[in-house]
Amino acid sequence: MHNLKSWVSSLSMGMIFFCCPIASVFTDMFGCQKTAVVGAAVGFIGLLSSSFVSSIEPLYLTYGIIFACGCSFAYQPSLVILGHYFKKRLGLVNGIVTAGSSIFTILLPFLLRVLTDTVGLFHTLRVLCIFMFVLFLASFTYRPLAPSAKDKEGGTKGGNNRFSLFSRRKFSPPKKFFNFALFKVTAYAVWAVGIPLALFGYFVPYVHLMKYVNERFQDGKNKEVVLMCIGITSGVGRLLFGRIADYMPGVKKVYLQVLSFFFIGLMSMMIPLCDVFGALIAVCLIMGLFDGCFISIMAPIAFELVGAQDVSQAIGFLLGFMSIPMTVGPPIAGLLRDKLGSYDVAFYLAGIPPLIGGAVLCFIPWIHSKKQREIGKTTGGEKMEKMLENQNSLLSSSPGIFKKESDSVI
């Protein structure tokens, strides 16, 4: 029974990220608001239907697929919509918004334990439908405020700017279905490879740390304290590093992700070395802090690499790639535990991918600045050629004017 439940939750988490590229296409075609509203509604239906099944097997469809796909369509627009409202302080805003999930990381396990012990699993799912309904209502607030040039003209002429702003999607041209041209942006391509590479080991401690605590310290209560520590410092990290990111120019924000991967990889390797529970708490506090750093600046970096027009699919592709290491990494660590009888080797190996992924990300600012210089040279050369052509055409078309001026000077 417990093994089946774990597979259902793993399928759900993988599907949430796997569906993000599709969700990004719908976001481009129909806008953040419609995509998020439909996603929340589908998630609500999947969760509610999960509460009426009589066995675990149907949950693969209702919870693992329907609910997860709905969550994916609701989650992806939430990363994009903030860029329509905020530019200067996008990092801080992302930190504040994502800090909400840290609060639920702290509180939800206690709530779920009380509910499952009191009313059982399926009634607990019905209670959780309340959160999905709140998300459904909140999705109606996702209104992009950046009108196109055509809408601005129409709003100015018609004297109704408010209508122009809120009806922009009706007039905007259709986007590409899957914009694979994004991968021609070398800096983005490196980012889309480096992040999933780092995540092969990133989530191993989060999945297996609770079992490790029970085995190593023989105390069932300790695992909740560890989870609480990670949740608290993750929220602090999202606020702190989100604000710091606003002071870092351009794609140099990626150095914060390099820093987060370095510390998370290092802390993963230190987990087996903690013989005292207090030392493990310190490791988890640091890990949570830099987990918050990684999450809060993902959207601001995407905006810097590809611009606001393509950011939806850029984030969608990245989240889709993230589903692979999130699904594969933790089970491999579990197999190592079963074969070797200990989590030590699994945690040591889990620290290596974040370090490698962080090293790959270090090349992004250099690649981006090199590309910008090439574009600047090309643009400057084109401007100079155009000026010379204009001067030559002016001289050839109006020689009498210049002769007259030279005669008057003499």
Tab-separated table of C-alpha atoms in Angstrom:
chain	number	residue	atom	x	y	z
A	1	MET	CA	0.000	0.000	0.000
A	2	HIS	CA	2.713	2.498	0.957
A	3	ASN	CA	4.701	1.654	-2.178
A	4	LEU	CA	1.642	2.313	-4.359
A	5	LYS	CA	1.053	5.663	-2.649
A	6	SER	CA	4.664	6.697	-3.234
A	7	TRP	CA	4.381	5.847	-6.950
A	8	VAL	CA	1.198	7.919	-7.240
A	9	SER	CA	2.913	10.948	-5.664
A	10	SER	CA	6.018	10.471	-7.854
A	11	LEU	CA	3.883	10.313	-11.003
A	12	SER	CA	2.042	13.457	-9.928
A	13	MET	CA	5.230	15.448	-9.302
A	14	GLY	CA	6.787	14.328	-12.581
A	15	MET	CA	3.651	15.180	-14.588
A	16	ILE	CA	3.446	18.678	-13.108
A	17	PHE	CA	6.829	19.584	-14.580
A	18	PHE	CA	6.533	17.397	-17.685
A	19	CYS	CA	3.385	19.271	-18.817
A	20	CYS	CA	4.919	22.736	-18.365
A	21	PRO	CA	6.111	23.076	-22.013
A	22	ILE	CA	2.543	22.423	-23.183
A	23	ALA	CA	1.221	24.849	-20.575
A	24	SER	CA	3.626	27.503	-21.865
A	25	VAL	CA	2.218	27.158	-25.400
A	26	PHE	CA	-1.314	27.665	-24.066
A	27	THR	CA	-0.072	30.668	-22.067
A	28	ASP	CA	1.285	32.236	-25.259
A	29	MET	CA	-1.878	31.472	-27.228
A	30	PHE	CA	-4.591	32.301	-24.680
A	31	GLY	CA	-2.835	34.347	-21.996
A	32	CYS	CA	-1.895	33.732	-18.359
A	33	GLN	CA	-5.401	34.252	-17.022
A	34	LYS	CA	-7.296	31.731	-19.155
A	35	THR	CA	-4.560	29.104	-18.873
A	36	ALA	CA	-4.369	29.383	-15.082
A	37	VAL	CA	-8.165	29.383	-14.636
A	38	VAL	CA	-8.596	26.242	-16.765
A	39	GLY	CA	-5.631	24.590	-15.045
A	40	ALA	CA	-7.004	25.256	-11.566
A	41	ALA	CA	-10.427	23.964	-12.637
A	42	VAL	CA	-8.942	20.738	-14.043
A	43	GLY	CA	-6.846	20.312	-10.892
A	44	PHE	CA	-9.939	20.791	-8.741
A	45	ILE	CA	-11.828	18.134	-10.749
A	46	GLY	CA	-8.908	15.697	-10.512
A	47	LEU	CA	-8.542	16.175	-6.756
A	48	LEU	CA	-12.278	15.939	-6.095
A	49	SER	CA	-12.640	12.786	-8.210
A	50	SER	CA	-9.661	11.281	-6.334
A	51	SER	CA	-11.610	11.584	-3.096
A	52	PHE	CA	-14.408	9.326	-4.382
A	53	VAL	CA	-12.350	6.350	-5.594
A	54	SER	CA	-12.556	3.113	-3.619
A	55	SER	CA	-8.954	1.939	-4.104
A	56	ILE	CA	-5.464	3.239	-4.792
A	57	GLU	CA	-5.192	2.176	-8.467
A	58	PRO	CA	-7.591	4.811	-9.946
A	59	LEU	CA	-5.457	7.507	-8.293
A	60	TYR	CA	-2.869	6.996	-11.026
A	61	LEU	CA	-5.353	8.643	-13.411
A	62	THR	CA	-7.275	11.054	-11.176
A	63	TYR	CA	-4.407	12.284	-8.977
A	64	GLY	CA	-1.253	11.297	-10.855
A	65	ILE	CA	-2.372	12.630	-14.263
A	66	ILE	CA	-5.537	14.812	-14.170
A	67	PHE	CA	-4.728	16.683	-10.952
A	68	ALA	CA	-1.033	17.016	-11.874
A	69	CYS	CA	-1.770	18.370	-15.372
A	70	GLY	CA	-4.175	20.911	-13.898
A	71	CYS	CA	-1.544	22.029	-11.393
A	72	SER	CA	0.993	22.375	-14.206
A	73	PHE	CA	-1.313	24.670	-16.204
A	74	ALA	CA	-1.974	26.741	-13.063
A	75	TYR	CA	1.677	26.878	-11.940
A	76	GLN	CA	3.480	27.885	-15.135
A	77	PRO	CA	1.513	31.158	-15.739
A	78	SER	CA	2.207	32.195	-12.136
A	79	LEU	CA	5.922	32.436	-12.994
A	80	VAL	CA	5.254	34.489	-16.133
A	81	ILE	CA	2.578	36.946	-14.974
A	82	LEU	CA	4.837	38.768	-12.504
A	83	GLY	CA	7.017	40.019	-15.358
A	84	HIS	CA	4.008	41.892	-16.756
A	85	TYR	CA	3.662	43.912	-13.556
A	86	PHE	CA	7.217	44.323	-12.232
A	87	LYS	CA	10.547	45.097	-13.888
A	88	LYS	CA	12.930	46.736	-11.421
A	89	ARG	CA	12.102	44.579	-8.412
A	90	LEU	CA	11.170	41.346	-10.144
A	91	GLY	CA	13.575	39.340	-7.964
A	92	LEU	CA	12.049	40.600	-4.711
A	93	VAL	CA	8.508	40.047	-5.981
A	94	ASN	CA	9.351	36.477	-7.017
A	95	GLY	CA	10.853	35.956	-3.577
A	96	ILE	CA	7.697	37.172	-1.836
A	97	VAL	CA	5.390	35.092	-4.034
A	98	THR	CA	7.415	31.886	-3.815
A	99	ALA	CA	7.890	32.328	-0.058
A	100	GLY	CA	4.238	31.339	0.274
A	101	SER	CA	5.123	27.775	-0.675
A	102	SER	CA	7.673	27.709	2.160
A	103	ILE	CA	4.925	28.536	4.634
A	104	PHE	CA	2.898	25.596	3.340
A	105	THR	CA	6.017	23.392	3.498
A	106	ILE	CA	6.096	24.114	7.230
A	107	LEU	CA	2.379	23.917	8.010
A	108	LEU	CA	0.913	21.443	5.527
A	109	PRO	CA	2.605	18.254	6.863
A	110	PHE	CA	1.107	18.885	10.311
A	111	LEU	CA	-2.306	19.631	8.805
A	112	LEU	CA	-2.204	16.528	6.621
A	113	ARG	CA	-1.179	14.299	9.509
A	114	VAL	CA	-4.050	15.579	11.660
A	115	LEU	CA	-6.574	15.237	8.830
A	116	THR	CA	-5.488	11.742	7.729
A	117	ASP	CA	-5.478	10.492	11.323
A	118	THR	CA	-8.904	12.036	11.964
A	119	VAL	CA	-10.949	11.618	8.774
A	120	GLY	CA	-8.790	9.408	6.521
A	121	LEU	CA	-7.056	9.914	3.177
A	122	PHE	CA	-10.045	10.426	0.886
A	123	HIS	CA	-11.830	12.952	3.118
A	124	THR	CA	-8.503	14.787	3.422
A	125	LEU	CA	-8.462	15.163	-0.368
A	126	ARG	CA	-11.888	16.805	-0.220
A	127	VAL	CA	-10.615	19.310	2.331
A	128	LEU	CA	-7.659	20.099	0.045
A	129	CYS	CA	-10.135	20.912	-2.741
A	130	ILE	CA	-10.740	24.173	-0.858
A	131	PHE	CA	-7.175	25.274	-1.695
A	132	MET	CA	-7.690	24.433	-5.369
A	133	PHE	CA	-10.907	26.463	-5.433
A	134	VAL	CA	-9.065	29.448	-3.919
A	135	LEU	CA	-6.414	29.033	-6.636
A	136	PHE	CA	-9.191	28.970	-9.247
A	137	LEU	CA	-10.556	32.308	-7.989
A	138	ALA	CA	-7.081	33.849	-7.700
A	139	SER	CA	-6.297	32.960	-11.324
A	140	PHE	CA	-8.851	35.538	-12.511
A	141	THR	CA	-6.465	38.278	-11.315
A	142	TYR	CA	-3.791	37.280	-13.886
A	143	ARG	CA	-4.242	40.262	-16.206
A	144	PRO	CA	-1.178	41.347	-18.228
A	145	LEU	CA	-0.769	45.123	-18.180
A	146	ALA	CA	1.698	45.613	-21.053
A	147	PRO	CA	-0.286	46.552	-24.208
A	148	SER	CA	1.103	46.272	-27.713
A	149	ALA	CA	1.799	49.365	-29.850
A	150	LYS	CA	-1.403	48.795	-31.847
A	151	ASP	CA	-3.462	48.612	-28.668
A	152	LYS	CA	-1.894	51.832	-27.400
A	153	GLU	CA	-2.927	53.658	-30.562
A	154	GLY	CA	-6.434	52.198	-30.412
A	155	GLY	CA	-6.731	53.104	-26.747
A	156	THR	CA	-5.532	56.664	-27.328
A	157	LYS	CA	-7.847	57.253	-30.272
A	158	GLY	CA	-10.816	55.687	-28.603
A	159	GLY	CA	-10.083	57.311	-25.275
A	160	ASN	CA	-10.469	53.995	-23.437
A	161	ASN	CA	-7.049	52.851	-22.229
A	162	ARG	CA	-8.521	50.502	-19.639
A	163	PHE	CA	-10.370	48.516	-22.309
A	164	SER	CA	-7.212	48.441	-24.436
A	165	LEU	CA	-5.086	47.054	-21.616
A	166	PHE	CA	-7.461	44.287	-20.633
A	167	SER	CA	-8.313	43.185	-24.170
A	168	ARG	CA	-4.762	43.022	-25.518
A	169	ARG	CA	-4.873	39.277	-26.108
A	170	LYS	CA	-7.739	39.603	-28.564
A	171	PHE	CA	-5.597	41.643	-30.963
A	172	SER	CA	-2.151	40.061	-30.461
A	173	PRO	CA	-0.907	37.852	-33.305
A	174	PRO	CA	-0.687	34.096	-32.659
A	175	LYS	CA	2.641	32.823	-31.357
A	176	LYS	CA	4.609	29.811	-32.604
A	177	PHE	CA	3.252	26.532	-31.294
A	178	PHE	CA	6.613	25.328	-29.963
A	179	ASN	CA	9.271	28.010	-30.233
A	180	PHE	CA	12.384	25.824	-30.626
A	181	ALA	CA	14.243	28.899	-31.930
A	182	LEU	CA	14.849	29.699	-28.250
A	183	PHE	CA	17.647	27.135	-28.231
A	184	LYS	CA	19.516	29.224	-30.806
A	185	VAL	CA	20.118	31.625	-27.914
A	186	THR	CA	23.315	29.955	-26.691
A	187	ALA	CA	23.150	31.338	-23.155
A	188	TYR	CA	19.614	29.992	-22.712
A	189	ALA	CA	20.588	26.602	-24.180
A	190	VAL	CA	23.447	26.303	-21.664
A	191	TRP	CA	21.070	27.300	-18.845
A	192	ALA	CA	18.485	24.723	-19.981
A	193	VAL	CA	21.197	22.026	-19.845
A	194	GLY	CA	22.935	23.123	-16.642
A	195	ILE	CA	19.835	23.315	-14.437
A	196	PRO	CA	18.529	19.759	-15.142
A	197	LEU	CA	22.065	18.418	-14.852
A	198	ALA	CA	22.334	19.881	-11.345
A	199	LEU	CA	18.917	18.549	-10.352
A	200	PHE	CA	19.896	14.877	-10.727
A	201	GLY	CA	21.197	15.106	-7.177
A	202	TYR	CA	19.376	18.216	-5.969
A	203	PHE	CA	16.143	16.536	-4.818
A	204	VAL	CA	17.697	13.394	-3.311
A	205	PRO	CA	18.006	14.881	0.219
A	206	TYR	CA	14.444	16.227	0.099
A	207	VAL	CA	13.016	12.809	-0.798
A	208	HIS	CA	15.149	10.553	1.408
A	209	LEU	CA	16.147	12.769	4.337
A	210	MET	CA	13.114	11.793	6.437
A	211	LYS	CA	13.871	8.067	6.154
A	212	TYR	CA	17.542	8.751	6.847
A	213	VAL	CA	16.688	10.596	10.085
A	214	ASN	CA	14.532	7.680	11.276
A	215	GLU	CA	17.317	5.187	10.549
A	216	ARG	CA	20.191	7.242	11.932
A	217	PHE	CA	18.665	8.928	14.985
A	218	GLN	CA	15.837	6.507	15.831
A	219	ASP	CA	13.315	9.260	16.544
A	220	GLY	CA	10.140	9.720	14.488
A	221	LYS	CA	9.592	13.299	15.714
A	222	ASN	CA	12.944	14.519	14.406
A	223	LYS	CA	11.934	14.302	10.767
A	224	GLU	CA	9.270	16.991	11.221
A	225	VAL	CA	11.817	19.321	12.844
A	226	VAL	CA	14.167	18.835	9.882
A	227	LEU	CA	11.366	19.576	7.416
A	228	MET	CA	10.400	22.683	9.364
A	229	CYS	CA	13.991	23.982	9.338
A	230	ILE	CA	14.258	23.572	5.566
A	231	GLY	CA	10.911	25.308	5.047
A	232	ILE	CA	11.715	28.280	7.301
A	233	THR	CA	15.134	29.080	5.833
A	234	SER	CA	13.889	28.440	2.294
A	235	GLY	CA	11.328	31.215	2.803
A	236	VAL	CA	14.024	33.517	4.189
A	237	GLY	CA	16.300	32.666	1.253
A	238	ARG	CA	13.611	33.495	-1.308
A	239	LEU	CA	13.075	36.938	0.191
A	240	LEU	CA	16.770	37.663	0.788
A	241	PHE	CA	18.217	36.483	-2.521
A	242	GLY	CA	15.255	37.801	-4.480
A	243	ARG	CA	16.150	41.258	-3.207
A	244	ILE	CA	19.861	40.732	-3.853
A	245	ALA	CA	19.099	39.657	-7.439
A	246	ASP	CA	17.534	43.063	-8.119
A	247	TYR	CA	20.932	44.687	-7.497
A	248	MET	CA	22.809	42.314	-9.821
A	249	PRO	CA	22.876	43.560	-13.420
A	250	GLY	CA	21.598	41.424	-16.288
A	251	VAL	CA	22.494	37.750	-16.523
A	252	LYS	CA	24.990	38.042	-13.660
A	253	LYS	CA	22.024	36.958	-11.552
A	254	VAL	CA	22.941	33.428	-12.629
A	255	TYR	CA	25.915	33.550	-10.249
A	256	LEU	CA	23.402	33.333	-7.400
A	257	GLN	CA	22.192	30.014	-8.795
A	258	VAL	CA	25.809	28.858	-9.080
A	259	LEU	CA	26.239	29.745	-5.402
A	260	SER	CA	23.064	27.882	-4.438
A	261	PHE	CA	24.118	24.712	-6.318
A	262	PHE	CA	27.551	24.819	-4.718
A	263	PHE	CA	26.175	24.973	-1.186
A	264	ILE	CA	23.389	22.441	-1.783
A	265	GLY	CA	25.876	19.970	-3.280
A	266	LEU	CA	28.247	20.522	-0.374
A	267	MET	CA	25.486	20.140	2.226
A	268	SER	CA	24.294	16.897	0.600
A	269	MET	CA	27.772	15.448	1.025
A	270	MET	CA	27.884	16.586	4.654
A	271	ILE	CA	24.645	14.846	5.683
A	272	PRO	CA	26.300	11.434	6.312
A	273	LEU	CA	29.031	13.148	8.375
A	274	CYS	CA	26.516	14.487	10.901
A	275	ASP	CA	26.790	12.248	13.959
A	276	VAL	CA	24.897	14.733	16.134
A	277	PHE	CA	21.319	15.747	15.336
A	278	GLY	CA	22.172	19.420	15.935
A	279	ALA	CA	24.763	19.282	13.149
A	280	LEU	CA	22.130	17.861	10.788
A	281	ILE	CA	19.810	20.729	11.712
A	282	ALA	CA	22.556	23.241	10.806
A	283	VAL	CA	23.082	21.501	7.445
A	284	CYS	CA	19.344	21.601	6.731
A	285	LEU	CA	19.134	25.298	7.618
A	286	ILE	CA	21.874	26.136	5.112
A	287	MET	CA	20.354	23.836	2.489
A	288	GLY	CA	16.946	25.491	2.853
A	289	LEU	CA	18.449	28.973	2.563
A	290	PHE	CA	20.082	28.241	-0.797
A	291	ASP	CA	17.098	26.254	-2.025
A	292	GLY	CA	15.157	29.504	-1.648
A	293	CYS	CA	17.890	31.286	-3.622
A	294	PHE	CA	17.609	28.848	-6.548
A	295	ILE	CA	13.811	29.020	-6.767
A	296	SER	CA	13.281	32.766	-6.361
A	297	ILE	CA	15.563	33.906	-9.202
A	298	MET	CA	14.569	31.373	-11.867
A	299	ALA	CA	12.008	33.653	-13.548
A	300	PRO	CA	14.193	36.821	-13.413
A	301	ILE	CA	17.051	34.957	-15.137
A	302	ALA	CA	14.689	33.694	-17.854
A	303	PHE	CA	13.528	37.274	-18.509
A	304	GLU	CA	17.151	38.406	-18.836
A	305	LEU	CA	18.129	35.596	-21.232
A	306	VAL	CA	15.238	35.615	-23.733
A	307	GLY	CA	13.141	38.730	-22.998
A	308	ALA	CA	9.523	39.090	-21.957
A	309	GLN	CA	8.090	37.997	-25.314
A	310	ASP	CA	9.558	34.466	-25.183
A	311	VAL	CA	9.816	33.955	-21.432
A	312	SER	CA	6.708	31.771	-21.152
A	313	GLN	CA	8.029	28.981	-23.363
A	314	ALA	CA	11.564	29.456	-22.029
A	315	ILE	CA	10.366	28.657	-18.512
A	316	GLY	CA	8.070	25.923	-19.820
A	317	PHE	CA	10.884	24.090	-21.628
A	318	LEU	CA	13.133	24.356	-18.586
A	319	LEU	CA	10.512	22.965	-16.209
A	320	GLY	CA	9.830	20.154	-18.665
A	321	PHE	CA	13.521	19.220	-18.695
A	322	MET	CA	13.531	19.372	-14.888
A	323	SER	CA	10.923	16.590	-14.734
A	324	ILE	CA	13.523	14.038	-15.895
A	325	PRO	CA	16.094	14.412	-13.069
A	326	MET	CA	13.320	14.931	-10.517
A	327	THR	CA	11.831	11.577	-11.495
A	328	VAL	CA	15.082	9.636	-12.018
A	329	GLY	CA	17.458	10.957	-9.318
A	330	PRO	CA	15.643	9.985	-6.085
A	331	PRO	CA	14.773	6.404	-7.207
A	332	ILE	CA	18.450	5.785	-8.082
A	333	ALA	CA	19.382	6.968	-4.582
A	334	GLY	CA	16.772	4.573	-3.171
A	335	LEU	CA	18.268	1.667	-5.133
A	336	LEU	CA	21.720	2.515	-3.776
A	337	ARG	CA	20.283	2.460	-0.259
A	338	ASP	CA	18.735	-0.961	-0.818
A	339	LYS	CA	21.933	-2.406	-2.324
A	340	LEU	CA	24.412	-0.929	0.169
A	341	GLY	CA	22.213	-0.876	3.281
A	342	SER	CA	22.955	2.799	3.948
A	343	TYR	CA	22.163	6.242	2.541
A	344	ASP	CA	25.757	7.461	2.908
A	345	VAL	CA	26.934	6.748	-0.648
A	346	ALA	CA	23.623	8.054	-2.072
A	347	PHE	CA	24.106	11.429	-0.337
A	348	TYR	CA	27.780	11.657	-1.314
A	349	LEU	CA	26.923	11.035	-4.969
A	350	ALA	CA	23.921	13.401	-4.788
A	351	GLY	CA	26.304	16.289	-4.092
A	352	ILE	CA	28.201	15.841	-7.369
A	353	PRO	CA	25.539	16.865	-9.988
A	354	PRO	CA	24.791	20.254	-8.348
A	355	LEU	CA	28.515	21.060	-8.384
A	356	ILE	CA	28.838	20.090	-12.066
A	357	GLY	CA	25.636	21.957	-13.010
A	358	GLY	CA	26.847	25.049	-11.170
A	359	ALA	CA	30.158	24.928	-13.039
A	360	VAL	CA	28.280	24.796	-16.368
A	361	LEU	CA	26.192	27.849	-15.418
A	362	CYS	CA	29.360	29.888	-14.814
A	363	PHE	CA	29.827	30.155	-18.601
A	364	ILE	CA	26.462	31.886	-19.179
A	365	PRO	CA	27.466	35.530	-18.421
A	366	TRP	CA	30.548	35.193	-20.653
A	367	ILE	CA	28.519	33.651	-23.516
A	368	HIS	CA	25.788	36.290	-23.180
A	369	SER	CA	28.190	39.257	-23.115
A	370	LYS	CA	30.090	37.868	-26.130
A	371	LYS	CA	26.849	37.550	-28.076
A	372	GLN	CA	25.810	41.086	-27.108
A	373	ARG	CA	29.147	42.452	-28.383
A	374	GLU	CA	28.684	40.626	-31.699
A	375	ILE	CA	25.173	42.033	-32.051
A	376	GLY	CA	26.470	45.511	-31.179
A	377	LYS	CA	29.186	45.306	-33.845
A	378	THR	CA	26.734	44.035	-36.451
A	379	THR	CA	24.170	46.690	-35.610
A	380	GLY	CA	26.803	49.438	-35.585
A	381	GLY	CA	28.167	48.335	-38.975
A	382	GLU	CA	24.689	48.243	-40.476
A	383	LYS	CA	23.924	51.734	-39.153
A	384	MET	CA	27.183	53.096	-40.619
A	385	GLU	CA	26.501	51.497	-44.014
A	386	LYS	CA	22.982	52.936	-44.016
A	387	MET	CA	24.287	56.441	-43.217
A	388	LEU	CA	26.826	56.246	-46.039
A	389	GLU	CA	24.172	55.025	-48.476
A	390	ASN	CA	21.874	57.906	-47.454
A	391	GLN	CA	24.683	60.443	-47.940
A	392	ASN	CA	25.618	59.013	-51.352
A	393	SER	CA	22.022	59.001	-52.520
A	394	LEU	CA	21.594	62.591	-51.306
A	395	LEU	CA	24.710	63.733	-53.177
A	396	SER	CA	23.740	61.951	-56.380
A	397	SER	CA	20.129	63.153	-56.316
A	398	SER	CA	20.825	66.830	-55.410
A	399	PRO	CA	24.248	67.908	-56.772
A	400	GLY	CA	22.999	71.417	-57.612
A	401	ILE	CA	22.223	72.272	-54.022
A	402	PHE	CA	25.756	71.496	-52.807
A	403	LYS	CA	27.319	73.354	-55.776
A	404	LYS	CA	25.199	76.408	-54.975
A	405	GLU	CA	26.256	76.323	-51.345
A	406	SER	CA	29.953	76.023	-52.264
A	407	ASP	CA	29.691	78.947	-54.693
A	408	SER	CA	28.099	81.137	-52.054
A	409	VAL	CA	30.875	80.337	-49.642
A	410	ILE	CA	33.524	81.311	-52.213
